Amino acid sequence: MMPKRYNLEWSVGYTSDPSVSPSKTVPASVPGAVQLDWARAEGWPHFWQDGDVGRYAWMEKVYWVYSATVPKVALEEGKRLFFVSGGVDYRFLVRLGGKTLHAQEGMFSKVELDFSHAAGDGQLLEVIVFPIPDSGLGEGRIEASSSVKPAVSYGWDFHPRLVPSGIWRETFLELREDTHIKELNFDYVVEEGLALLRLDLSVELSRAAKGLLEWSLVDPQGAVVDGESIHLDEQSMVDGFCEVHDPELWWPRGYGEQSLYSLTVSVHGENGDLLDACSHTIGFRTVRLVMNHGAWEDTTEMPKSRNVAPMTLELNGRRVFVKGSNWVAPDVFPGVAGEDAYRPLLEQAASCHFNLLRCWGGAAVGKPSFFELCDRLGLMVWQDFPLACNCYSDRPEFLDVLGEESESIIRQLKGHPSVVIWCGGNELYNSWSGMTDQSKAIRLLNKKCLEIDPDTPFLPTSPIMGAGHGGYLFRDASGKECFEVFQRARNSAYVEFGVPGPASVEKLRSLLPEDELFPPRPGGAWELRHGFGAWDVCPESWLCLEVIEHYFGRSESIEELVQWGQLLQSEGLKGLFEEARRQKPYCSMAVNWCFNEPWPAAANNSLISWPCEAKPALRGVKQSCRTTLASARVKRFAWRSGELFEAELWMLHDGLDSVKGDRVEAYLRFEDEESFVLGWYFDALEEDENRVGPVLRFQVPEMEAQTFRLILRVEGRPDWNSEYEFCCLQD
Amino acid sequence: MMPKRYNLEWSVGYTSDPSVSPSKTVPASVPGAVQLDWARAEGWPHFWQDGDVGRYAWMEKVYWVYSATVPKVALEEGKRLFFVSGGVDYRFLVRLGGKTLHAQEGMFSKVELDFSHAAGDGQLLEVIVFPIPDSGLGEGRIEASSSVKPAVSYGWDFHPRLVPSGIWRETFLELREDTHIKELNFDYVVEEGLALLRLDLSVELSRAAKGLLEWSLVDPQGAVVDGESIHLDEQSMVDGFCEVHDPELWWPRGYGEQSLYSLTVSVHGENGDLLDACSHTIGFRTVRLVMNHGAWEDTTEMPKSRNVAPMTLELNGRRVFVKGSNWVAPDVFPGVAGEDAYRPLLEQAASCHFNLLRCWGGAAVGKPSFFELCDRLGLMVWQDFPLACNCYSDRPEFLDVLGEESESIIRQLKGHPSVVIWCGGNELYNSWSGMTDQSKAIRLLNKKCLEIDPDTPFLPTSPIMGAGHGGYLFRDASGKECFEVFQRARNSAYVEFGVPGPASVEKLRSLLPEDELFPPRPGGAWELRHGFGAWDVCPESWLCLEVIEHYFGRSESIEELVQWGQLLQSEGLKGLFEEARRQKPYCSMAVNWCFNEPWPAAANNSLISWPCEAKPALRGVKQSCRTTLASARVKRFAWRSGELFEAELWMLHDGLDSVKGDRVEAYLRFEDEESFVLGWYFDALEEDENRVGPVLRFQVPEMEAQTFRLILRVEGRPDWNSEYEFCCLQD
């Protein structure tokens, strides 16, 4: 008999004393969150709609009690009943018939409890969730500094303070054979110039058993490559090994196929009955972080410090230029986000030529379907552990939880070929966090990764030495534009950089009361939706009204304002992505901040408005991340008539192919008039090779329009054409 | 009965095939090295005397077989006979009666073999040492890149190529009771504002036993603080715990007492007989690496990288400014260096106000007496693991050895309060080594330290981000003096910096043939003794004849040359130590390269000539490292008459005391004439406070002499006076 699942009918209520039952309960959606259950029962509008997150505040301070009745399960001899939960957020107890069977702190470690001897039909099963963790050190993200609870929930520049609680992963009872598969582990290496795969697997059974264990490795075409039938002679551990010559490797998109094998295991009893089976999709690749080109040659004067840290991803022996984005939570409540939310977002990411997402450490680690989709789409994943912008504790109690949670995370994600970087967390070695290489939390994470997944690179945090985070503005308080910031920078990797842009007019109308919509002002709905005062460094964030007005004057309507704001985001990000690419190979990554958002913001650095509405900037980024394109390096965005406009022409080219030489024609379009300025014949580009070309110069004419365009056309390759828009500053 | 030792009479011979016995054997000194045994038997002069290291080359390629006869040992019932070796260098087998009982790679892991059932009187005991490890990747230190063999032996700028082999630590047979102490482990924390010591200990016995185990903690005055008598009831593991209120803490010299407790354990049989006992000296302190003052405030422009790494040692909650030196091997053969060699060297280090020695990773880790002396002298130890200037392998075979060796090293040194920093090795993250944060060897060392000694800081290598190594010259090829190099630098710590100086005339006469002594020239004995072409970056190293001639012209005699060369070293190091101190608190360490040397060099950066002869620079460093002194910051060494000499006056002050204000008087002495230039009243200095004073200016007169002096006198505190010598450049 294969395992059989029993779903439970849950209800939930709260109490200030966990020994006293809730006075009222409401139906609970599992997986989900207590806040959503309660709001539904109360008939409140969804919080994203009315923005009233304040009324959830009291929910942080109470105990939430989930309850369900154990259903009728015929527990014959040789069968066992398990309680299984993928995760409960955050500290909790499991009680059965009033007796506590399990206590846990941490939302990422699975729970499996053998209920066989304790559970009877009709018994009360309870999951008691404690008040949210609070370090007691202050308000905001610092509350999360002694827990492995995602810090973003405590409030961020794009996230309201709304801290989820409750059962957030699939949770059920399962009837199993006494003999079942407890764990399937595997390790592999790809050796001999990628020509040989050596795979070790080990299966742990629930008990020493007699019978038969079969395993097989199935290739991407469905053919069995290798496998064994092993007679069990009172064993609980079974090891297997196979070698595959010329394995089909997994490649990130743009570099090859996303080949996926599957590893299946089944256990049969002595009479031949199938007792249990499991299957694991697995992709094979090598991955390393290697020194950036030219970084060993960086010479410093005496006294010499160390060289910068390596930041170039090498997959299957090939250096990959990373183009990607920061993935933040797709929802305030990770429990409601699943494959349906992930898929359209990840398809958008893939469509704009990204090959990596950095899963930012402020948020929860995604569910399995996230990584399965990334495997299939060829999107590499940089996975931060869920630590961000805090000085996480060295206390043993915290380190114990971090050790268990990190181990669970690593084991769950290991084997997904897409997961290419482990990272301790976000911005931990910066002054606003205060952690250092001496912090035990980071040393512990390094140790766990080395023990469990030693061949996947580990970074202690981001940024590390040589890499950069920021800026996040089109134009900073000193008047410096993002173009200048990046053109002066020399970093091994740009792991966060952003330009904010407003949501669409339609989205804004859905978020903001009619009387607050235009003109935007601080306070009220705009501020609640992160349009003003979102980021403490910049009071204007994220609408940046003054910046828009600096270039285009006061807008007459919300439509006009949004148009200009979105133009700045799009042109800014094009300039930054392309500049990072021009700095290749010293630079190895361009990963913007950020891809998505957890609830609808009026303005934000994201390319996508919640839940999955692309801003125009996504189209701009898509242009700039094509494998091959004509590109222009322009010092600034705003020009006055009479000035000499300058643009340095480039061909940008990534990936393994070489391309033939061709001719780039540059045109400037002022109002309706397009002028041919320059033609440039470029020679063939080798794999991964950029080419710098001539600098065009053109005197900006008098004009009425507020913008003009630079258009680059490649003869016969319109898919390499590019277009840029600039501001013509009016006096 | 307490354990009883039997020393062995060893002889040694070589063979090209380990299955064939040596055709000739010679008496062997244990501990020692095969090279020394063979040379003694052959009647060769000591290699340091004739410098002929070439004739040892063949010894690297053969197998060395130590043999001894097992003595008559009455092995009564309930007794066991053990073979014990503190260490064999490097890969070896132990054979008894022709049968291999043990194979090991690595010189730092102790060997303990139970011979009880195998050994009979008169049996042949053999230790077969393999040819020296060789990575096969090239010649020189790179040969050591896949082993945990100290790299310095393969040749360095101050070390001949001469690679030790053999039994280098105490080795004997020991008769023990069946029930004896196998291991004593302990961990402690000092809590509650240093007011409470919590000590956990665990004793592992050789077998489950009945009887009595007693342990006690004895304070520095010899009084028993706590202890227990535990009845053994067939136990092999015994745990103990005690709390000590207001423990006497161990402090580095200059900051307090070096209080040492002792932990003693004894085991008695059921009849009350003493079976075994051991005792461990232990000091209690807290130690952390904390962020340097001002380093969190270092702001960078966007994009922001991480902040620098912390490099300030904090002992028992107090920040300590580190003044120290790099300890390299006291002998080419670590087997012959012991307490007799360590003591005078360490006393010299203590006498010049050093509080830390960095035990450099090119050399072997010292023997226990080294750390015992450091504990008693209050000299903190920064212990590099024995890796240096190589790209150490990621291969599992190497990592297995490194894991075992590092674990042995950590366990042997843990509990020595002097050991305050673990470091992965020397200059591993620099271009000439090529390792990075991704290197598994470093990740493994970090893991081992975290597991075994989590409260002692771990550095992956040195230098790390923010800290500096170098320079190593008084005046570099571009004409820049060491003063300028340091005055322009801004580092969190100076972990290596050096100025070379020649050995004494007497020492040179003992090393160099009369006909080569003067004038010095490249090739021959001067070059063999590191006087020319020692460091590949600088063909003049380490005599730096051209630099001496630049300032003082051609010397007429070896005496004159040595005088000038030693003056440059002394004045250079004074300038560098004092400049590093002036940069406090942003700078936290001044650790010069290097303290000692493994054999006599004609010229070297060391303060000491082998074996323990202080160069004049040691006196200079002693002046500059006093807790309190008047100090002068001068831009350069050489002045011409008519120029305006400038010196910025400072009071430098370290440590926990405050001192009263006083008056500094500055004098310049040109030939016999001393001129009062300036008086400066400085206010009281708080603990650890420096004070900058006025800049004196004085026109350099015409003179005949080649040097002049600046003298600083503090009224009533002649112990704070300082003196500097400068060059008067002749046209």
mmCIF file of C-alpha atoms in Angstrom, chain B residues 421-644:
data_model
loop_
_atom_site.group_PDB
_atom_site.id
_atom_site.type_symbol
_atom_site.label_atom_id
_atom_site.label_comp_id
_atom_site.label_asym_id
_atom_site.label_seq_id
_atom_site.Cartn_x
_atom_site.Cartn_y
_atom_site.Cartn_z
ATOM 1 C CA ILE B 421 43.635 34.173 17.337
ATOM 2 C CA TRP B 422 43.375 31.242 14.981
ATOM 3 C CA CYS B 423 44.298 32.083 11.430
ATOM 4 C CA GLY B 424 44.016 29.904 8.330
ATOM 5 C CA GLY B 425 47.487 30.720 7.094
ATOM 6 C CA ASN B 426 49.722 33.316 5.534
ATOM 7 C CA GLU B 427 48.747 35.504 2.564
ATOM 8 C CA LEU B 428 46.411 32.937 1.084
ATOM 9 C CA TYR B 429 43.961 35.444 -0.430
ATOM 10 C CA ASN B 430 46.653 37.263 -2.384
ATOM 11 C CA SER B 431 47.525 36.828 -6.022
ATOM 12 C CA TRP B 432 50.732 34.934 -5.297
ATOM 13 C CA SER B 433 48.710 32.272 -3.477
ATOM 14 C CA GLY B 434 45.397 32.299 -5.313
ATOM 15 C CA MET B 435 43.066 31.009 -2.629
ATOM 16 C CA THR B 436 39.721 32.652 -1.940
ATOM 17 C CA ASP B 437 36.849 32.534 0.521
ATOM 18 C CA GLN B 438 35.555 29.655 -1.587
ATOM 19 C CA SER B 439 38.563 27.444 -0.854
ATOM 20 C CA LYS B 440 37.443 24.391 1.027
ATOM 21 C CA ALA B 441 40.618 24.250 3.105
ATOM 22 C CA ILE B 442 39.771 27.587 4.713
ATOM 23 C CA ARG B 443 36.116 26.734 5.133
ATOM 24 C CA LEU B 444 37.184 23.511 6.840
ATOM 25 C CA LEU B 445 39.525 25.323 9.243
ATOM 26 C CA ASN B 446 36.789 27.806 10.101
ATOM 27 C CA LYS B 447 34.458 24.881 10.813
ATOM 28 C CA LYS B 448 36.986 23.056 12.986
ATOM 29 C CA CYS B 449 37.698 26.154 15.061
ATOM 30 C CA LEU B 450 33.986 26.839 15.461
ATOM 31 C CA GLU B 451 33.376 23.284 16.617
ATOM 32 C CA ILE B 452 36.289 22.895 19.025
ATOM 33 C CA ASP B 453 37.212 26.388 20.195
ATOM 34 C CA PRO B 454 34.290 28.620 19.234
ATOM 35 C CA ASP B 455 35.144 31.513 21.512
ATOM 36 C CA THR B 456 38.577 32.206 20.071
ATOM 37 C CA PRO B 457 38.459 34.418 16.979
ATOM 38 C CA PHE B 458 39.186 32.880 13.588
ATOM 39 C CA LEU B 459 40.697 34.711 10.632
ATOM 40 C CA PRO B 460 40.678 32.979 7.238
ATOM 41 C CA THR B 461 44.133 34.323 6.430
ATOM 42 C CA SER B 462 46.263 37.407 6.857
ATOM 43 C CA PRO B 463 46.000 40.040 5.553
ATOM 44 C CA ILE B 464 42.241 40.311 5.534
ATOM 45 C CA MET B 465 40.275 43.254 4.239
ATOM 46 C CA GLY B 466 41.522 46.454 5.838
ATOM 47 C CA ALA B 467 44.688 45.007 7.326
ATOM 48 C CA GLY B 468 48.071 45.226 5.649
ATOM 49 C CA HIS B 469 51.266 43.273 5.041
ATOM 50 C CA GLY B 470 54.416 45.112 4.016
ATOM 51 C CA GLY B 471 56.534 46.921 3.079
ATOM 52 C CA TYR B 472 59.802 45.207 3.809
ATOM 53 C CA LEU B 473 62.370 47.803 2.783
ATOM 54 C CA PHE B 474 63.751 51.010 4.243
ATOM 55 C CA ARG B 475 63.638 52.611 0.795
ATOM 56 C CA ASP B 476 61.936 51.049 -2.184
ATOM 57 C CA ALA B 477 62.983 51.041 -5.843
ATOM 58 C CA SER B 478 60.993 54.220 -6.494
ATOM 59 C CA GLY B 479 62.877 56.009 -3.707
ATOM 60 C CA LYS B 480 59.967 55.968 -1.292
ATOM 61 C CA GLU B 481 60.986 55.585 2.342
ATOM 62 C CA CYS B 482 59.178 53.357 4.801
ATOM 63 C CA PHE B 483 58.127 56.456 6.771
ATOM 64 C CA GLU B 484 56.201 57.798 3.803
ATOM 65 C CA VAL B 485 54.660 54.386 3.088
ATOM 66 C CA PHE B 486 53.194 54.161 6.587
ATOM 67 C CA GLN B 487 52.303 57.808 6.995
ATOM 68 C CA ARG B 488 50.167 57.562 3.859
ATOM 69 C CA ALA B 489 48.637 54.215 4.799
ATOM 70 C CA ARG B 490 45.417 53.761 6.683
ATOM 71 C CA ASN B 491 45.056 50.178 7.765
ATOM 72 C CA SER B 492 43.156 48.545 10.564
ATOM 73 C CA ALA B 493 46.243 46.549 11.506
ATOM 74 C CA TYR B 494 49.831 46.223 10.339
ATOM 75 C CA VAL B 495 50.435 42.510 10.648
ATOM 76 C CA GLU B 496 53.729 42.418 8.796
ATOM 77 C CA PHE B 497 56.129 45.263 8.105
ATOM 78 C CA GLY B 498 59.860 45.131 8.070
ATOM 79 C CA VAL B 499 63.140 46.857 7.601
ATOM 80 C CA PRO B 500 66.152 44.637 6.945
ATOM 81 C CA GLY B 501 69.384 44.904 8.816
ATOM 82 C CA PRO B 502 72.684 43.039 8.708
ATOM 83 C CA ALA B 503 73.865 40.675 11.420
ATOM 84 C CA SER B 504 76.686 41.793 13.734
ATOM 85 C CA VAL B 505 80.234 41.922 12.402
ATOM 86 C CA GLU B 506 81.124 39.067 14.704
ATOM 87 C CA LYS B 507 78.275 36.949 13.362
ATOM 88 C CA LEU B 508 79.196 37.810 9.774
ATOM 89 C CA ARG B 509 82.783 36.791 10.377
ATOM 90 C CA SER B 510 81.550 33.460 11.675
ATOM 91 C CA LEU B 511 79.405 32.904 8.586
ATOM 92 C CA LEU B 512 81.356 34.277 5.668
ATOM 93 C CA PRO B 513 84.773 33.279 4.397
ATOM 94 C CA GLU B 514 87.347 36.002 5.090
ATOM 95 C CA ASP B 515 87.869 36.668 1.387
ATOM 96 C CA GLU B 516 84.178 37.218 0.741
ATOM 97 C CA LEU B 517 83.416 39.312 3.794
ATOM 98 C CA PHE B 518 84.092 42.769 2.392
ATOM 99 C CA PRO B 519 83.079 44.316 0.162
ATOM 100 C CA PRO B 520 79.877 42.267 -0.068
ATOM 101 C CA ARG B 521 78.859 41.072 -3.522
ATOM 102 C CA PRO B 522 76.104 38.927 -5.003
ATOM 103 C CA GLY B 523 76.749 35.234 -5.446
ATOM 104 C CA GLY B 524 78.738 33.129 -3.008
ATOM 105 C CA ALA B 525 78.364 33.230 0.705
ATOM 106 C CA TRP B 526 76.541 36.564 0.984
ATOM 107 C CA GLU B 527 73.836 35.317 -1.346
ATOM 108 C CA LEU B 528 73.611 31.926 0.360
ATOM 109 C CA ARG B 529 73.066 33.838 3.613
ATOM 110 C CA HIS B 530 70.256 35.953 2.103
ATOM 111 C CA GLY B 531 72.319 39.107 1.644
ATOM 112 C CA PHE B 532 71.508 39.408 -2.082
ATOM 113 C CA GLY B 533 68.612 38.254 -4.257
ATOM 114 C CA ALA B 534 66.723 36.759 -1.331
ATOM 115 C CA TRP B 535 63.283 38.245 -2.074
ATOM 116 C CA ASP B 536 62.333 38.060 -5.735
ATOM 117 C CA VAL B 537 60.749 41.519 -5.672
ATOM 118 C CA CYS B 538 64.046 43.175 -4.739
ATOM 119 C CA PRO B 539 67.397 41.918 -6.060
ATOM 120 C CA GLU B 540 69.198 43.856 -3.326
ATOM 121 C CA SER B 541 67.479 42.044 -0.480
ATOM 122 C CA TRP B 542 68.303 41.751 2.313
ATOM 123 C CA LEU B 543 71.584 43.622 2.666
ATOM 124 C CA CYS B 544 70.228 46.464 0.497
ATOM 125 C CA LEU B 545 73.725 47.731 -0.128
ATOM 126 C CA GLU B 546 72.566 50.391 -2.566
ATOM 127 C CA VAL B 547 70.212 51.870 -0.010
ATOM 128 C CA ILE B 548 72.987 52.107 2.563
ATOM 129 C CA GLU B 549 75.226 53.726 -0.043
ATOM 130 C CA HIS B 550 72.452 56.125 -1.079
ATOM 131 C CA TYR B 551 72.496 57.631 2.405
ATOM 132 C CA PHE B 552 76.057 57.135 3.574
ATOM 133 C CA GLY B 553 78.194 56.568 0.518
ATOM 134 C CA ARG B 554 80.532 53.645 0.065
ATOM 135 C CA SER B 555 81.637 52.113 3.378
ATOM 136 C CA GLU B 556 85.315 51.644 4.042
ATOM 137 C CA SER B 557 84.955 48.533 6.173
ATOM 138 C CA ILE B 558 82.535 45.830 7.172
ATOM 139 C CA GLU B 559 82.230 47.577 10.537
ATOM 140 C CA GLU B 560 81.086 50.808 8.937
ATOM 141 C CA LEU B 561 78.690 49.044 6.608
ATOM 142 C CA VAL B 562 77.085 47.082 9.432
ATOM 143 C CA GLN B 563 76.785 50.204 11.552
ATOM 144 C CA TRP B 564 74.842 52.051 8.835
ATOM 145 C CA GLY B 565 72.735 49.058 7.868
ATOM 146 C CA GLN B 566 71.770 48.461 11.467
ATOM 147 C CA LEU B 567 71.003 52.147 11.960
ATOM 148 C CA LEU B 568 68.553 52.070 9.047
ATOM 149 C CA GLN B 569 66.802 49.040 10.498
ATOM 150 C CA SER B 570 66.552 50.571 13.933
ATOM 151 C CA GLU B 571 65.373 54.027 12.856
ATOM 152 C CA GLY B 572 63.025 52.550 10.256
ATOM 153 C CA LEU B 573 61.317 50.246 12.717
ATOM 154 C CA LYS B 574 61.038 52.978 15.337
ATOM 155 C CA GLY B 575 59.312 55.159 12.774
ATOM 156 C CA LEU B 576 56.931 52.381 11.740
ATOM 157 C CA PHE B 577 55.961 51.144 15.214
ATOM 158 C CA GLU B 578 55.366 54.685 16.382
ATOM 159 C CA GLU B 579 53.401 55.625 13.266
ATOM 160 C CA ALA B 580 51.144 52.597 13.710
ATOM 161 C CA ARG B 581 50.605 53.679 17.314
ATOM 162 C CA ARG B 582 49.792 57.212 16.199
ATOM 163 C CA GLN B 583 47.102 55.766 13.929
ATOM 164 C CA LYS B 584 45.408 54.220 16.955
ATOM 165 C CA PRO B 585 42.513 53.654 17.516
ATOM 166 C CA TYR B 586 41.651 53.151 13.837
ATOM 167 C CA CYS B 587 44.780 51.028 13.755
ATOM 168 C CA SER B 588 44.898 48.293 16.350
ATOM 169 C CA MET B 589 48.069 46.280 15.700
ATOM 170 C CA ALA B 590 51.727 46.826 14.960
ATOM 171 C CA VAL B 591 53.392 43.474 14.356
ATOM 172 C CA ASN B 592 56.709 43.653 12.578
ATOM 173 C CA TRP B 593 58.275 41.143 10.227
ATOM 174 C CA CYS B 594 59.998 39.341 11.801
ATOM 175 C CA PHE B 595 61.261 38.532 15.273
ATOM 176 C CA ASN B 596 63.683 35.658 14.908
ATOM 177 C CA GLU B 597 65.259 33.504 12.221
ATOM 178 C CA PRO B 598 65.739 29.748 11.733
ATOM 179 C CA TRP B 599 69.416 29.891 10.840
ATOM 180 C CA PRO B 600 71.962 32.693 10.710
ATOM 181 C CA ALA B 601 71.377 35.132 7.889
ATOM 182 C CA ALA B 602 73.892 37.788 6.859
ATOM 183 C CA ALA B 603 70.982 40.209 6.589
ATOM 184 C CA ASN B 604 67.321 39.801 7.292
ATOM 185 C CA ASN B 605 64.245 41.607 8.551
ATOM 186 C CA SER B 606 64.594 39.828 11.899
ATOM 187 C CA LEU B 607 65.255 41.631 15.165
ATOM 188 C CA ILE B 608 67.266 38.689 16.378
ATOM 189 C CA SER B 609 70.107 36.828 14.734
ATOM 190 C CA TRP B 610 69.984 33.073 15.101
ATOM 191 C CA PRO B 611 69.992 31.627 17.634
ATOM 192 C CA CYS B 612 69.254 34.518 20.007
ATOM 193 C CA GLU B 613 71.436 37.530 19.412
ATOM 194 C CA ALA B 614 69.624 40.846 19.474
ATOM 195 C CA LYS B 615 70.344 43.305 16.682
ATOM 196 C CA PRO B 616 70.439 46.998 17.630
ATOM 197 C CA ALA B 617 66.965 47.347 16.094
ATOM 198 C CA LEU B 618 65.555 45.401 19.041
ATOM 199 C CA ARG B 619 66.664 48.244 21.313
ATOM 200 C CA GLY B 620 64.989 50.713 18.952
ATOM 201 C CA VAL B 621 61.767 48.740 18.959
ATOM 202 C CA LYS B 622 61.926 48.530 22.732
ATOM 203 C CA GLN B 623 62.043 52.340 22.871
ATOM 204 C CA SER B 624 59.052 52.626 20.534
ATOM 205 C CA CYS B 625 56.920 50.042 22.301
ATOM 206 C CA ARG B 626 57.094 51.473 25.825
ATOM 207 C CA THR B 627 53.651 52.021 27.295
ATOM 208 C CA THR B 628 54.250 55.760 27.381
ATOM 209 C CA LEU B 629 56.753 57.801 25.395
ATOM 210 C CA ALA B 630 57.406 61.088 23.733
ATOM 211 C CA SER B 631 57.412 60.497 19.990
ATOM 212 C CA ALA B 632 58.246 62.414 16.843
ATOM 213 C CA ARG B 633 56.578 62.081 13.463
ATOM 214 C CA VAL B 634 59.121 62.985 10.816
ATOM 215 C CA LYS B 635 58.427 62.700 7.111
ATOM 216 C CA ARG B 636 61.815 61.452 6.033
ATOM 217 C CA PHE B 637 65.180 60.202 7.124
ATOM 218 C CA ALA B 638 67.569 62.254 5.011
ATOM 219 C CA TRP B 639 67.993 66.015 5.143
ATOM 220 C CA ARG B 640 70.368 68.442 3.530
ATOM 221 C CA SER B 641 71.914 71.407 5.230
ATOM 222 C CA GLY B 642 69.812 74.504 4.756
ATOM 223 C CA GLU B 643 66.553 72.540 4.666
ATOM 224 C CA LEU B 644 63.883 73.121 7.269
#
